[in-house]
XYZ file of C-alpha atoms in Angstrom:
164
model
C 91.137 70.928 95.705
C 94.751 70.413 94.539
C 96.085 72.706 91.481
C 96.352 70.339 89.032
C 93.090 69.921 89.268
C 92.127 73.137 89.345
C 94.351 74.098 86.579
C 92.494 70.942 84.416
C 88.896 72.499 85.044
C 90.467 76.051 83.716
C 92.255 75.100 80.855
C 89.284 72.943 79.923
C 86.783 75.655 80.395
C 89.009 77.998 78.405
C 89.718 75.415 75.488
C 85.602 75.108 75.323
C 84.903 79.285 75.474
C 88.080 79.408 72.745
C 87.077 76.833 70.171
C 83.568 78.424 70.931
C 84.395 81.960 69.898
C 87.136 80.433 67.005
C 89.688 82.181 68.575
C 93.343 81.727 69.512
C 95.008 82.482 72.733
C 98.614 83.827 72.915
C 101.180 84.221 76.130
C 103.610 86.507 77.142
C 105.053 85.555 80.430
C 108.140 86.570 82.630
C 108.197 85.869 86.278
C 106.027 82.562 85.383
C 108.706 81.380 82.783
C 106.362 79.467 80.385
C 104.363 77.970 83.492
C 101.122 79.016 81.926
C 101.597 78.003 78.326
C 103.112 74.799 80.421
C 99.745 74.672 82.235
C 97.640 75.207 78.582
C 99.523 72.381 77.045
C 99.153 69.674 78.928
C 95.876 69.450 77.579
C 95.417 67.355 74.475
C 93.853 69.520 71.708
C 94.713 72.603 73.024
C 96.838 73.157 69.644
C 93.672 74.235 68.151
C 92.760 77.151 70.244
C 96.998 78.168 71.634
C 98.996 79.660 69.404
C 102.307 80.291 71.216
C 103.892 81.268 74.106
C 106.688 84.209 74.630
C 108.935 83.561 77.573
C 110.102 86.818 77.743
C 112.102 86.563 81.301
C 114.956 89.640 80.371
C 114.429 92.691 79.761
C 115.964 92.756 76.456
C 113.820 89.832 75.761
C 110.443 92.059 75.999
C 111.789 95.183 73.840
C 113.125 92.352 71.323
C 109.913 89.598 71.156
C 107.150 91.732 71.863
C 108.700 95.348 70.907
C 107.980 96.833 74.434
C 109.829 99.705 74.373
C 112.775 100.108 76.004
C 111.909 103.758 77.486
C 108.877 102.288 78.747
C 110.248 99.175 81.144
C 113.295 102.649 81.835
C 110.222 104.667 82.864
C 108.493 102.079 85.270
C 110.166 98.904 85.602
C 109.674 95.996 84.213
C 107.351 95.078 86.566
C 104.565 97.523 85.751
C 100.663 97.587 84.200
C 102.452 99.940 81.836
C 104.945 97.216 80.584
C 102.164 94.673 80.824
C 99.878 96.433 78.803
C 102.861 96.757 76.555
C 103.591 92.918 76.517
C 99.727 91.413 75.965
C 99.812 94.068 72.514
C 102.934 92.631 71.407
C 102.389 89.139 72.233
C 98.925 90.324 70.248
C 100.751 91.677 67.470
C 103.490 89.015 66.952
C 100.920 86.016 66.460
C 97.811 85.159 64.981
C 96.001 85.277 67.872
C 92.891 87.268 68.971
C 93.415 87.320 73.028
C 96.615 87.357 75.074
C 97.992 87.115 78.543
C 100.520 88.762 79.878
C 102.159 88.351 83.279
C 105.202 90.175 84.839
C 106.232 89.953 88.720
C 107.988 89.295 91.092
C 108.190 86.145 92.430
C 111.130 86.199 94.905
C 113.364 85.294 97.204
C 114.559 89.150 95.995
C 112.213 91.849 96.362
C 112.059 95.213 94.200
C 112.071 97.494 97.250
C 108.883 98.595 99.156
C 106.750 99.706 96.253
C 107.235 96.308 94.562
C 107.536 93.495 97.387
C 107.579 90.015 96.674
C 104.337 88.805 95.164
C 103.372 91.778 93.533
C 102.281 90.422 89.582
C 100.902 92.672 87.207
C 98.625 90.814 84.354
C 97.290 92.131 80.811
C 94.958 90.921 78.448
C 94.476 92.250 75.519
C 91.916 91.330 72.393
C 89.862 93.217 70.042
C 91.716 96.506 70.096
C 91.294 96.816 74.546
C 93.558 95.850 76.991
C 92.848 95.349 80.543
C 95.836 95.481 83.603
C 95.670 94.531 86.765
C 98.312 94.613 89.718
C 97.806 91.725 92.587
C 100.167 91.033 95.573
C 99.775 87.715 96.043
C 101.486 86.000 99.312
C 103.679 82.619 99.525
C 107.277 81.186 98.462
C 108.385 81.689 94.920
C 106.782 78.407 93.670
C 103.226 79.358 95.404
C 103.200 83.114 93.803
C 103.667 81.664 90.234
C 100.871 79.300 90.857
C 98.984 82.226 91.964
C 99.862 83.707 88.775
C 98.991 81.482 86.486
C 95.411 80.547 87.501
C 94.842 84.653 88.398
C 95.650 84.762 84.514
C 93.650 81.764 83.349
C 90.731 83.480 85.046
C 91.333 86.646 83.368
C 90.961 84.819 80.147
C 88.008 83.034 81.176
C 86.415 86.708 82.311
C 87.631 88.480 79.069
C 85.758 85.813 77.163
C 82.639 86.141 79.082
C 82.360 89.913 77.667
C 82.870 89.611 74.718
């Protein structure tokens, strides 16, 4: 099954679980540069259950959008559940939304050293005062790990909605 038409059949199923639960979805995204919101939009209607997308690809970017602190992406890197977490609350906190994604990696050709190899992308959701991080080291060129990302973080949507 090619991606596009995997990525159809997820942002389908999420638009349905959204409009469902009369909710609105918000991004935060670095290493995937506005892939997923990308991804969300291609999908007519989806205006009624997306609300926006932060590409926040610097670091300044994230401490300015989002208002992850600066001591925080010092303390771990930017590429961290910690700043994660940090990113899905802002991205949260600067919209109207009631879920959001966030996703910060590494997608390469450049690596961050041994504890953060190529692939490594850490995701956060957050919605209804709970976020939930995750690290995955996902393998492939540049274009294949951001792939990765995004449906790994339409998924994570699609799960969060299932608990709620």
């Amino acid at each position: 099954m090619d991606k596009d038409h995997v990525f159809s059949t997820l942002v389908r199923q999420l638009g349905e679980q959204l409009r469902a639960a009369q909710w609105l979805l918000s991004t935060a995204e670095s290493c995937t540069g506005g892939l997923v919101a990308a991804t969300i939009t291609t999908a007519s209607g989806s205006g009624d259950w997306f609300d926006r997308g932060f590409v926040t690809y610097s670091i300044p970017s994230k401490t300015e959008m989002l208002g992850v602190p600066a001591t925080l992406i010092k303390q771990y890197g930017a590429v961290s559940e910690p700043v994660a977490r940090a990113m899905a609350e802002g991205a949260l906190h600067h919209s109207r939304s009631h879920i959001a994604l966030s996703i910060t990696g590494i997608a390469g050709p450049t690596d961050g050293g041994e504890d953060k190899p190529i692939g490594t992308v850490c995701f956060g959701w957050s919605y209804r005062d709970q976020t939930h991080c995750e690290t995955v080291q996902f393998k492939g060129d540049r274009q294949q790990v951001r792939l990765q990302a995004v449906e790994y973080g339409l998924r994570g949507v699609l799960a969060c909605l299932k608990k709620q």
